[in-house]
PDB file of C-alpha atoms in Angstrom:
ATOM      1  CA  LEU A   1       0.000   0.000   0.000  1.00 40.00           C
ATOM      2  CA  LYS A   2       2.851   2.376   0.795  1.00 46.00           C
ATOM      3  CA  VAL A   3       4.483   1.817  -2.547  1.00 47.00           C
ATOM      4  CA  ALA A   4       1.226   2.187  -4.403  1.00 46.00           C
ATOM      5  CA  HIS A   5       0.538   5.436  -2.541  1.00 48.00           C
ATOM      6  CA  THR A   6       3.918   7.074  -3.155  1.00 47.00           C
ATOM      7  CA  ALA A   7       4.210   6.215  -6.820  1.00 47.00           C
ATOM      8  CA  PRO A   8       1.582   8.690  -8.000  1.00 50.00           C
ATOM      9  CA  ARG A   9       3.122  11.443  -5.854  1.00 51.00           C
ATOM     10  CA  HIS A  10       6.477  10.769  -7.398  1.00 55.00           C
ATOM     11  CA  GLY A  11       4.886  10.821 -10.897  1.00 58.00           C
ATOM     12  CA  ARG A  12       3.262  14.213 -10.280  1.00 59.00           C
ATOM     13  CA  SER A  13       6.550  15.640  -9.004  1.00 60.00           C
ATOM     14  CA  HIS A  14       8.391  14.320 -12.043  1.00 57.00           C
ATOM     15  CA  ARG A  15       5.851  15.839 -14.435  1.00 58.00           C
ATOM     16  CA  LEU A  16       6.098  19.178 -12.612  1.00 56.00           C
ATOM     17  CA  CYS A  17       9.877  19.184 -12.954  1.00 59.00           C
ATOM     18  CA  THR A  18       9.536  18.264 -16.626  1.00 57.00           C
ATOM     19  CA  ASP A  19       7.089  21.135 -17.219  1.00 54.00           C
ATOM     20  CA  ILE A  20       9.399  23.626 -15.494  1.00 56.00           C
ATOM     21  CA  ALA A  21      12.364  22.404 -17.540  1.00 55.00           C
ATOM     22  CA  ALA A  22      10.322  22.671 -20.747  1.00 54.00           C
ATOM     23  CA  ALA A  23       9.300  26.229 -19.863  1.00 54.00           C
ATOM     24  CA  ARG A  24      12.875  27.174 -19.112  1.00 60.00           C
ATOM     25  CA  ASP A  25      14.205  25.558 -22.270  1.00 71.00           C
ATOM     26  CA  PRO A  26      12.955  28.282 -24.696  1.00 74.00           C
ATOM     27  CA  LEU A  27      14.358  30.909 -22.339  1.00 70.00           C
ATOM     28  CA  ARG A  28      17.712  29.141 -22.325  1.00 73.00           C
ATOM     29  CA  LYS A  29      17.640  28.914 -26.114  1.00 73.00           C
ATOM     30  CA  ALA A  30      16.764  32.602 -26.410  1.00 70.00           C
ATOM     31  CA  ALA A  31      19.550  33.524 -23.972  1.00 69.00           C
ATOM     32  CA  MET A  32      22.013  31.396 -25.918  1.00 69.00           C
ATOM     33  CA  ALA A  33      20.898  32.957 -29.198  1.00 70.00           C
ATOM     34  CA  LEU A  34      21.360  36.458 -27.777  1.00 67.00           C
ATOM     35  CA  SER A  35      24.785  35.541 -26.440  1.00 74.00           C
ATOM     36  CA  MET A  36      25.827  34.569 -29.967  1.00 83.00           C
ATOM     37  CA  LEU A  37      25.047  38.049 -31.348  1.00 81.00           C
ATOM     38  CA  ASP A  38      27.941  40.363 -32.160  1.00 85.00           C
ATOM     39  CA  THR A  39      26.071  43.460 -30.936  1.00 87.00           C
ATOM     40  CA  PRO A  40      23.348  43.793 -28.281  1.00 86.00           C
ATOM     41  CA  LEU A  41      19.854  43.578 -29.739  1.00 85.00           C
ATOM     42  CA  VAL A  42      17.740  45.461 -27.205  1.00 88.00           C
ATOM     43  CA  ARG A  43      19.918  47.943 -25.314  1.00 88.00           C
ATOM     44  CA  GLY A  44      23.465  49.027 -24.562  1.00 87.00           C
ATOM     45  CA  HIS A  45      24.509  49.672 -28.166  1.00 91.00           C
ATOM     46  CA  ASN A  46      24.074  52.656 -30.467  1.00 92.00           C
ATOM     47  CA  GLU A  47      22.188  50.507 -32.990  1.00 91.00           C
ATOM     48  CA  ALA A  48      19.999  48.642 -30.467  1.00 92.00           C
ATOM     49  CA  TYR A  49      16.268  49.222 -29.953  1.00 92.00           C
ATOM     50  CA  LEU A  50      17.066  51.237 -26.799  1.00 92.00           C
ATOM     51  CA  PRO A  51      20.483  52.832 -27.337  1.00 94.00           C
ATOM     52  CA  PRO A  52      22.211  55.000 -24.723  1.00 94.00           C
ATOM     53  CA  ILE A  53      21.072  58.623 -25.144  1.00 94.00           C
ATOM     54  CA  LYS A  54      23.980  61.027 -25.421  1.00 93.00           C
ATOM     55  CA  ASP A  55      22.115  64.287 -25.984  1.00 94.00           C
ATOM     56  CA  GLY A  56      18.741  65.802 -26.812  1.00 94.00           C
ATOM     57  CA  ALA A  57      19.410  65.799 -30.557  1.00 96.00           C
ATOM     58  CA  GLN A  58      19.860  62.025 -30.531  1.00 95.00           C
ATOM     59  CA  ALA A  59      16.626  61.628 -28.556  1.00 95.00           C
ATOM     60  CA  ILE A  60      14.753  63.650 -31.174  1.00 96.00           C
ATOM     61  CA  GLN A  61      16.297  61.574 -33.966  1.00 96.00           C
ATOM     62  CA  LEU A  62      15.275  58.314 -32.280  1.00 96.00           C
ATOM     63  CA  LEU A  63      11.738  59.542 -31.669  1.00 96.00           C
ATOM     64  CA  SER A  64      11.205  60.904 -35.188  1.00 97.00           C
ATOM     65  CA  GLY A  65      10.154  57.581 -36.725  1.00 96.00           C
ATOM     66  CA  PRO A  66       7.742  56.566 -33.935  1.00 96.00           C
ATOM     67  CA  ALA A  67       6.392  60.145 -33.842  1.00 97.00           C
ATOM     68  CA  VAL A  68       5.521  60.092 -37.559  1.00 97.00           C
ATOM     69  CA  MET A  69       3.941  56.668 -37.107  1.00 97.00           C
ATOM     70  CA  ALA A  70       1.882  57.993 -34.165  1.00 97.00           C
ATOM     71  CA  LEU A  71       0.850  61.031 -36.234  1.00 97.00           C
ATOM     72  CA  CYS A  72      -0.392  58.792 -39.067  1.00 95.00           C
ATOM     73  CA  VAL A  73      -2.334  56.636 -36.629  1.00 96.00           C
ATOM     74  CA  GLY A  74      -3.755  59.735 -34.930  1.00 96.00           C
ATOM     75  CA  LEU A  75      -4.906  61.221 -38.232  1.00 94.00           C
ATOM     76  CA  GLN A  76      -6.544  57.927 -39.151  1.00 93.00           C
ATOM     77  CA  ALA A  77      -8.295  57.803 -35.752  1.00 94.00           C
ATOM     78  CA  LEU A  78      -9.471  61.408 -36.231  1.00 94.00           C
ATOM     79  CA  LYS A  79     -10.768  60.529 -39.680  1.00 92.00           C
ATOM     80  CA  LYS A  80     -12.656  57.566 -38.190  1.00 92.00           C
ATOM     81  CA  SER A  81     -14.223  59.728 -35.472  1.00 93.00           C
ATOM     82  CA  LEU A  82     -15.330  62.409 -37.959  1.00 92.00           C
ATOM     83  CA  THR A  83     -16.657  60.174 -40.740  1.00 91.00           C
ATOM     84  CA  GLY A  84     -17.447  56.957 -38.926  1.00 92.00           C
ATOM     85  CA  THR A  85     -15.395  54.866 -41.345  1.00 91.00           C
ATOM     86  CA  ASN A  86     -11.768  53.892 -41.852  1.00 89.00           C
ATOM     87  CA  THR A  87     -12.031  53.811 -45.626  1.00 89.00           C
ATOM     88  CA  SER A  88     -11.412  56.705 -48.004  1.00 89.00           C
ATOM     89  CA  ASP A  89     -11.962  56.769 -51.755  1.00 90.00           C
ATOM     90  CA  LEU A  90      -9.164  59.311 -52.257  1.00 90.00           C
ATOM     91  CA  TYR A  91      -6.762  57.307 -50.087  1.00 90.00           C
ATOM     92  CA  GLN A  92      -7.551  54.137 -52.026  1.00 91.00           C
ATOM     93  CA  ARG A  93      -7.081  55.904 -55.379  1.00 92.00           C
ATOM     94  CA  VAL A  94      -3.709  57.297 -54.288  1.00 92.00           C
ATOM     95  CA  TRP A  95      -2.584  53.882 -53.080  1.00 92.00           C
ATOM     96  CA  LYS A  96      -3.888  52.188 -56.238  1.00 93.00           C
ATOM     97  CA  CYS A  97      -1.931  54.681 -58.344  1.00 93.00           C
ATOM     98  CA  ILE A  98       1.407  54.464 -56.521  1.00 92.00           C
ATOM     99  CA  SER A  99       1.188  50.672 -56.335  1.00 94.00           C
ATOM    100  CA  LYS A 100       1.855  50.681 -60.094  1.00 94.00           C
ATOM    101  CA  ALA A 101       5.528  50.560 -61.077  1.00 93.00           C
ATOM    102  CA  GLU A 102       4.902  52.971 -63.962  1.00 94.00           C
ATOM    103  CA  ALA A 103       3.266  55.510 -61.649  1.00 95.00           C
ATOM    104  CA  ARG A 104       6.157  55.372 -59.192  1.00 96.00           C
ATOM    105  CA  ASP A 105       8.578  55.796 -62.098  1.00 96.00           C
ATOM    106  CA  LYS A 106       6.810  58.934 -63.330  1.00 96.00           C
ATOM    107  CA  ALA A 107       6.507  60.334 -59.805  1.00 96.00           C
ATOM    108  CA  GLY A 108      10.246  59.803 -59.425  1.00 97.00           C
ATOM    109  CA  ARG A 109      10.790  61.562 -62.755  1.00 97.00           C
ATOM    110  CA  ILE A 110       8.863  64.593 -61.495  1.00 98.00           C
ATOM    111  CA  VAL A 111      11.213  64.839 -58.508  1.00 98.00           C
ATOM    112  CA  GLN A 112      14.269  64.084 -60.654  1.00 98.00           C
ATOM    113  CA  TYR A 113      13.544  66.895 -63.102  1.00 98.00           C
ATOM    114  CA  GLY A 114      12.463  69.130 -60.241  1.00 98.00           C
ATOM    115  CA  CYS A 115      15.999  68.748 -58.906  1.00 98.00           C
ATOM    116  CA  ARG A 116      17.373  69.633 -62.341  1.00 98.00           C
ATOM    117  CA  ALA A 117      15.232  72.768 -62.377  1.00 98.00           C
ATOM    118  CA  MET A 118      16.441  73.735 -58.890  1.00 98.00           C
ATOM    119  CA  GLN A 119      20.053  73.312 -59.977  1.00 97.00           C
ATOM    120  CA  GLY A 120      19.317  75.554 -62.946  1.00 97.00           C
ATOM    121  CA  PHE A 121      17.861  78.221 -60.662  1.00 97.00           C
ATOM    122  CA  LEU A 122      20.837  77.922 -58.288  1.00 97.00           C
ATOM    123  CA  ALA A 123      23.204  78.502 -61.203  1.00 96.00           C
ATOM    124  CA  HIS A 124      21.659  81.959 -61.624  1.00 96.00           C
ATOM    125  CA  MET A 125      21.773  82.810 -57.901  1.00 96.00           C
ATOM    126  CA  SER A 126      24.641  84.382 -56.021  1.00 95.00           C
ATOM    127  CA  PRO A 127      27.146  82.045 -54.334  1.00 93.00           C
ATOM    128  CA  GLU A 128      26.080  83.491 -50.975  1.00 94.00           C
ATOM    129  CA  HIS A 129      22.430  82.498 -51.392  1.00 95.00           C
ATOM    130  CA  PRO A 130      21.253  80.214 -48.529  1.00 94.00           C
ATOM    131  CA  LEU A 131      19.960  77.590 -50.978  1.00 94.00           C
ATOM    132  CA  GLN A 132      23.483  77.053 -52.350  1.00 96.00           C
ATOM    133  CA  ALA A 133      24.209  74.937 -49.275  1.00 96.00           C
ATOM    134  CA  TRP A 134      21.726  72.356 -50.611  1.00 96.00           C
ATOM    135  CA  LYS A 135      23.194  72.189 -54.113  1.00 96.00           C
ATOM    136  CA  ALA A 136      25.187  68.988 -53.550  1.00 96.00           C
ATOM    137  CA  ALA A 137      22.230  67.233 -51.904  1.00 97.00           C
ATOM    138  CA  ILE A 138      19.909  68.248 -54.762  1.00 97.00           C
ATOM    139  CA  ALA A 139      22.371  66.880 -57.325  1.00 97.00           C
ATOM    140  CA  GLU A 140      22.644  63.631 -55.352  1.00 97.00           C
ATOM    141  CA  ILE A 141      18.867  63.191 -55.278  1.00 97.00           C
ATOM    142  CA  GLN A 142      18.670  63.738 -59.034  1.00 97.00           C
ATOM    143  CA  THR A 143      21.434  61.199 -59.759  1.00 96.00           C
ATOM    144  CA  THR A 144      20.058  58.618 -57.313  1.00 97.00           C
ATOM    145  CA  LEU A 145      16.573  58.808 -58.814  1.00 97.00           C
ATOM    146  CA  ALA A 146      17.940  58.566 -62.349  1.00 96.00           C
ATOM    147  CA  TRP A 147      19.794  55.357 -61.519  1.00 96.00           C
ATOM    148  CA  ALA A 148      16.881  53.910 -59.557  1.00 96.00           C
ATOM    149  CA  ARG A 149      14.589  54.460 -62.549  1.00 96.00           C
ATOM    150  CA  ARG A 150      17.189  53.020 -64.926  1.00 96.00           C
ATOM    151  CA  THR A 151      17.597  49.921 -62.745  1.00 96.00           C
ATOM    152  CA  HIS A 152      13.851  49.285 -62.824  1.00 95.00           C
ATOM    153  CA  ARG A 153      13.785  49.768 -66.589  1.00 95.00           C
ATOM    154  CA  TRP A 154      15.046  46.237 -67.251  1.00 96.00           C
ATOM    155  CA  GLY A 155      12.460  44.285 -69.239  1.00 95.00           C
ATOM    156  CA  LYS A 156      10.561  47.383 -70.300  1.00 95.00           C
ATOM    157  CA  GLU A 157      11.210  46.574 -73.943  1.00 96.00           C
ATOM    158  CA  MET A 158       9.262  43.293 -73.741  1.00 96.00           C
ATOM    159  CA  PRO A 159       5.745  44.608 -74.633  1.00 96.00           C
ATOM    160  CA  HIS A 160       7.145  46.485 -77.623  1.00 97.00           C
ATOM    161  CA  ILE A 161       8.688  43.430 -79.321  1.00 97.00           C
ATOM    162  CA  PRO A 162       5.364  41.738 -80.290  1.00 97.00           C
ATOM    163  CA  LYS A 163       4.038  45.155 -81.231  1.00 97.00           C
ATOM    164  CA  PHE A 164       7.053  45.642 -83.531  1.00 97.00           C
ATOM    165  CA  VAL A 165       6.540  42.292 -85.270  1.00 97.00           C
ATOM    166  CA  LYS A 166       2.813  42.972 -85.698  1.00 97.00           C
ATOM    167  CA  ALA A 167       3.534  46.367 -87.259  1.00 97.00           C
ATOM    168  CA  LEU A 168       5.979  44.735 -89.684  1.00 96.00           C
ATOM    169  CA  THR A 169       3.417  42.081 -90.579  1.00 96.00           C
ATOM    170  CA  ASP A 170       0.751  44.732 -91.168  1.00 96.00           C
ATOM    171  CA  GLY A 171       3.100  46.833 -93.252  1.00 96.00           C
ATOM    172  CA  ASP A 172       2.873  49.776 -90.831  1.00 97.00           C
ATOM    173  CA  ILE A 173       6.287  51.330 -91.427  1.00 97.00           C
ATOM    174  CA  LEU A 174       5.798  54.273 -89.047  1.00 97.00           C
ATOM    175  CA  GLU A 175       4.697  52.109 -86.114  1.00 97.00           C
ATOM    176  CA  ALA A 176       7.438  49.562 -86.819  1.00 98.00           C
ATOM    177  CA  SER A 177      10.097  52.295 -86.980  1.00 98.00           C
ATOM    178  CA  GLN A 178       8.990  53.730 -83.648  1.00 98.00           C
ATOM    179  CA  CYS A 179       9.053  50.302 -81.977  1.00 98.00           C
ATOM    180  CA  MET A 180      12.457  49.475 -83.467  1.00 98.00           C
ATOM    181  CA  VAL A 181      14.042  52.725 -82.256  1.00 98.00           C
ATOM    182  CA  LEU A 182      12.469  52.444 -78.791  1.00 97.00           C
ATOM    183  CA  ILE A 183      13.542  48.815 -78.318  1.00 98.00           C
ATOM    184  CA  THR A 184      17.071  49.717 -79.414  1.00 98.00           C
ATOM    185  CA  PHE A 185      17.172  52.582 -76.925  1.00 98.00           C
ATOM    186  CA  LEU A 186      16.003  50.385 -74.032  1.00 98.00           C
ATOM    187  CA  ILE A 187      18.517  47.630 -74.811  1.00 98.00           C
ATOM    188  CA  GLN A 188      21.362  50.140 -75.104  1.00 98.00           C
ATOM    189  CA  ASP A 189      20.166  51.724 -71.853  1.00 98.00           C
ATOM    190  CA  HIS A 190      20.694  48.355 -70.138  1.00 98.00           C
ATOM    191  CA  MET A 191      24.168  48.293 -71.667  1.00 98.00           C
ATOM    192  CA  TYR A 192      24.824  51.729 -70.125  1.00 97.00           C
ATOM    193  CA  TRP A 193      23.830  50.287 -66.749  1.00 97.00           C
ATOM    194  CA  LEU A 194      26.290  47.420 -67.241  1.00 97.00           C
ATOM    195  CA  LEU A 195      29.006  49.865 -68.264  1.00 97.00           C
ATOM    196  CA  LYS A 196      28.379  51.990 -65.194  1.00 95.00           C
ATOM    197  CA  VAL A 197      28.627  49.098 -62.721  1.00 95.00           C
ATOM    198  CA  GLY A 198      31.719  47.713 -64.491  1.00 94.00           C
ATOM    199  CA  LEU A 199      30.269  44.468 -65.842  1.00 96.00           C
ATOM    200  CA  LEU A 200      30.803  45.673 -69.395  1.00 95.00           C
ATOM    201  CA  LYS A 201      33.774  47.474 -70.930  1.00 95.00           C
ATOM    202  CA  PHE A 202      33.895  49.339 -74.257  1.00 96.00           C
ATOM    203  CA  GLN A 203      37.232  50.406 -75.683  1.00 93.00           C
ATOM    204  CA  ASN A 204      35.901  53.394 -77.620  1.00 94.00           C
ATOM    205  CA  TYR A 205      33.187  54.645 -75.241  1.00 96.00           C
ATOM    206  CA  THR A 206      33.035  55.732 -71.650  1.00 95.00           C
ATOM    207  CA  ALA A 207      29.742  55.057 -69.894  1.00 96.00           C
ATOM    208  CA  ILE A 208      28.568  58.670 -70.187  1.00 96.00           C
ATOM    209  CA  GLN A 209      29.528  58.865 -73.880  1.00 96.00           C
ATOM    210  CA  TRP A 210      27.508  55.728 -74.565  1.00 97.00           C
ATOM    211  CA  HIS A 211      24.579  57.197 -72.625  1.00 97.00           C
ATOM    212  CA  ARG A 212      24.605  60.480 -74.554  1.00 97.00           C
ATOM    213  CA  ARG A 213      24.771  58.634 -77.859  1.00 97.00           C
ATOM    214  CA  ASN A 214      21.838  56.463 -76.789  1.00 98.00           C
ATOM    215  CA  LEU A 215      19.733  59.520 -75.913  1.00 97.00           C
ATOM    216  CA  ARG A 216      19.717  60.390 -79.618  1.00 97.00           C
ATOM    217  CA  PHE A 217      17.657  57.229 -80.165  1.00 98.00           C
ATOM    218  CA  ILE A 218      14.980  58.218 -77.646  1.00 97.00           C
ATOM    219  CA  THR A 219      14.976  61.703 -79.198  1.00 98.00           C
ATOM    220  CA  LEU A 220      14.115  60.132 -82.551  1.00 98.00           C
ATOM    221  CA  SER A 221      11.500  57.979 -80.818  1.00 98.00           C
ATOM    222  CA  HIS A 222       9.741  61.109 -79.587  1.00 98.00           C
ATOM    223  CA  VAL A 223       9.606  62.443 -83.155  1.00 98.00           C
ATOM    224  CA  LEU A 224       8.078  59.185 -84.391  1.00 98.00           C
ATOM    225  CA  ASN A 225       5.578  59.115 -81.519  1.00 98.00           C
ATOM    226  CA  PHE A 226       4.557  62.675 -82.362  1.00 98.00           C
ATOM    227  CA  SER A 227       3.955  61.543 -85.940  1.00 98.00           C
ATOM    228  CA  LEU A 228       1.862  58.574 -84.762  1.00 98.00           C
ATOM    229  CA  CYS A 229      -0.358  60.884 -82.702  1.00 98.00           C
ATOM    230  CA  ALA A 230      -0.797  63.257 -85.656  1.00 98.00           C
ATOM    231  CA  ARG A 231      -1.709  60.294 -87.862  1.00 98.00           C
ATOM    232  CA  ALA A 232      -4.238  59.061 -85.291  1.00 97.00           C
ATOM    233  CA  ILE A 233      -5.946  62.465 -85.245  1.00 97.00           C
ATOM    234  CA  MET A 234      -6.121  62.586 -89.048  1.00 97.00           C
ATOM    235  CA  ARG A 235      -7.614  59.087 -89.135  1.00 96.00           C
ATOM    236  CA  ILE A 236     -10.300  60.028 -86.610  1.00 96.00           C
ATOM    237  CA  LYS A 237     -11.223  63.141 -88.568  1.00 95.00           C
ATOM    238  CA  ASP A 238     -11.287  61.126 -91.786  1.00 96.00           C
ATOM    239  CA  LYS A 239     -13.690  58.622 -90.221  1.00 94.00           C
ATOM    240  CA  GLN A 240     -15.868  61.493 -89.039  1.00 94.00           C
ATOM    241  CA  ALA A 241     -15.938  62.882 -92.574  1.00 94.00           C
ATOM    242  CA  LYS A 242     -17.038  59.452 -93.844  1.00 93.00           C
ATOM    243  CA  LYS A 243     -19.796  59.324 -91.178  1.00 92.00           C
ATOM    244  CA  ASP A 244     -18.293  56.363 -89.363  1.00 93.00           C
ATOM    245  CA  PRO A 245     -20.837  55.418 -86.635  1.00 92.00           C
ATOM    246  CA  ALA A 246     -17.987  54.864 -84.172  1.00 92.00           C
ATOM    247  CA  TYR A 247     -17.225  58.610 -84.249  1.00 93.00           C
ATOM    248  CA  THR A 248     -20.407  60.289 -85.537  1.00 92.00           C
ATOM    249  CA  GLY A 249     -24.164  59.980 -85.327  1.00 89.00           C
ATOM    250  CA  SER A 250     -24.588  60.191 -81.550  1.00 92.00           C
ATOM    251  CA  ASP A 251     -23.425  62.298 -78.636  1.00 92.00           C
ATOM    252  CA  GLN A 252     -21.529  59.327 -77.235  1.00 94.00           C
ATOM    253  CA  ALA A 253     -19.665  58.748 -80.513  1.00 93.00           C
ATOM    254  CA  VAL A 254     -18.787  62.437 -80.879  1.00 94.00           C
ATOM    255  CA  GLN A 255     -17.619  62.557 -77.282  1.00 94.00           C
ATOM    256  CA  LYS A 256     -15.423  59.515 -77.895  1.00 95.00           C
ATOM    257  CA  ALA A 257     -13.876  61.170 -80.965  1.00 95.00           C
ATOM    258  CA  ASN A 258     -13.232  64.426 -79.124  1.00 95.00           C
ATOM    259  CA  SER A 259     -11.706  62.553 -76.196  1.00 95.00           C
ATOM    260  CA  GLU A 260      -9.315  60.593 -78.412  1.00 96.00           C
ATOM    261  CA  ILE A 261      -8.318  63.725 -80.325  1.00 97.00           C
ATOM    262  CA  PHE A 262      -7.675  65.570 -77.058  1.00 97.00           C
ATOM    263  CA  ASP A 263      -5.571  62.698 -75.681  1.00 96.00           C
ATOM    264  CA  ASN A 264      -3.472  62.586 -78.827  1.00 97.00           C
ATOM    265  CA  LYS A 265      -2.936  66.354 -78.797  1.00 97.00           C
ATOM    266  CA  LYS A 266      -1.898  66.145 -75.143  1.00 97.00           C
ATOM    267  CA  MET A 267       0.644  63.454 -75.990  1.00 97.00           C
ATOM    268  CA  MET A 268       1.919  65.512 -78.927  1.00 98.00           C
ATOM    269  CA  PHE A 269       2.576  68.361 -76.498  1.00 98.00           C
ATOM    270  CA  ARG A 270       4.311  65.865 -74.219  1.00 98.00           C
ATOM    271  CA  TYR A 271       6.575  64.644 -77.037  1.00 98.00           C
ATOM    272  CA  VAL A 272       7.540  68.217 -77.925  1.00 98.00           C
ATOM    273  CA  LEU A 273       8.618  68.725 -74.303  1.00 98.00           C
ATOM    274  CA  THR A 274      10.595  65.490 -74.121  1.00 98.00           C
ATOM    275  CA  PHE A 275      12.205  66.134 -77.509  1.00 98.00           C
ATOM    276  CA  ILE A 276      13.588  69.446 -76.225  1.00 98.00           C
ATOM    277  CA  GLN A 277      14.693  67.805 -72.974  1.00 98.00           C
ATOM    278  CA  MET A 278      16.644  65.090 -74.769  1.00 97.00           C
ATOM    279  CA  LEU A 279      18.392  67.614 -77.016  1.00 97.00           C
ATOM    280  CA  HIS A 280      19.716  69.249 -73.853  1.00 97.00           C
ATOM    281  CA  VAL A 281      20.505  66.137 -71.805  1.00 97.00           C
ATOM    282  CA  SER A 282      22.319  64.487 -74.730  1.00 96.00           C
ATOM    283  CA  GLN A 283      24.247  67.771 -75.219  1.00 95.00           C
ATOM    284  CA  VAL A 284      23.192  67.965 -78.859  1.00 97.00           C
ATOM    285  CA  LYS A 285      22.017  71.474 -77.974  1.00 96.00           C
ATOM    286  CA  GLN A 286      23.032  73.054 -74.668  1.00 95.00           C
ATOM    287  CA  MET A 287      20.195  74.936 -72.986  1.00 97.00           C
ATOM    288  CA  ASP A 288      19.363  75.900 -69.406  1.00 97.00           C
ATOM    289  CA  ASP A 289      18.560  73.407 -66.674  1.00 97.00           C
ATOM    290  CA  TRP A 290      15.867  75.529 -65.035  1.00 97.00           C
ATOM    291  CA  TYR A 291      13.354  75.404 -67.881  1.00 98.00           C
ATOM    292  CA  ILE A 292      14.447  71.940 -69.031  1.00 98.00           C
ATOM    293  CA  GLY A 293      13.662  70.758 -65.510  1.00 98.00           C
ATOM    294  CA  LEU A 294      10.222  72.376 -65.601  1.00 98.00           C
ATOM    295  CA  MET A 295       9.540  70.749 -68.981  1.00 98.00           C
ATOM    296  CA  GLY A 296      10.536  67.399 -67.525  1.00 98.00           C
ATOM    297  CA  MET A 297       8.145  67.849 -64.605  1.00 98.00           C
ATOM    298  CA  MET A 298       5.301  68.744 -66.967  1.00 98.00           C
ATOM    299  CA  SER A 299       5.870  65.772 -69.278  1.00 97.00           C
ATOM    300  CA  ALA A 300       6.198  63.396 -66.315  1.00 97.00           C
ATOM    301  CA  PHE A 301       2.964  64.746 -64.828  1.00 97.00           C
ATOM    302  CA  ILE A 302       1.167  64.016 -68.105  1.00 97.00           C
ATOM    303  CA  ASP A 303       2.437  60.427 -67.939  1.00 96.00           C
ATOM    304  CA  LEU A 304       1.492  60.124 -64.257  1.00 95.00           C
ATOM    305  CA  SER A 305      -2.033  61.384 -64.917  1.00 94.00           C
ATOM    306  CA  LYS A 306      -2.581  58.411 -67.243  1.00 92.00           C
ATOM    307  CA  GLN A 307      -1.848  56.072 -64.312  1.00 92.00           C
ATOM    308  CA  TRP A 308      -4.308  57.912 -62.050  1.00 88.00           C
ATOM    309  CA  ALA A 309      -7.316  56.984 -64.150  1.00 69.00           C
TER     310      ALA A 309
END
């Protein structure tokens, strides 16, 4: 009876010790993992979650990120209290737009050419002007954005290759020429990227010389695109003259025709702007950065507006 009575007590004690050991085991593993780190994770190091505070400026720097996060959350909570909902049509449209790679590229181009414009303005200001202190930073932003956009340009020629072959098959020389020149520019732009990072070497061209030569191709592409838009407008007007029901005979058809004509005229204006920009950037014709930058912002905004719809 004594043995039968003590055995269960011993079993409960053993299970309790096992449970305690199991609970401690993750803690031991965590402690061992932390001891294997080269720098403290939580505190005691300048890069830890809770670094030692040396002065007030460092405290402000450390709190800047959480403060912006708290501000965003606070604004969202205020929006919820005022409208009774967390959703916003404008917010969703903005997010839908910037989630597109093409939209982010054009937004980056607006900032890139904005920096070019600012450098142009600074060139006409006195050396003592307070904004001159930001000149190097502005140039760095422009260069960084240009290379970021160029890096994400890989593969951008892919949709134009089937379009090129189709134009050749249909005997559309103008469309085929535009596709051919654009594809060539994009491929040679990738080669410029490879030259810049040192994976490719040309005996007769530096990276920047290759880039400026390649810009002459995109300049020609803008001329061909302008011609395609002009041809599209003439074709629409010709169909209207022939009473094509797709463009005449009803308010909806006329509205469609007017909309397509307006879009083509807008793109023609865009191609005039980009043509002038490329003449300057390729150094075919030296102009002034301030108005070239403004032209670049305008043309990029036109492209961005197409992604907003």
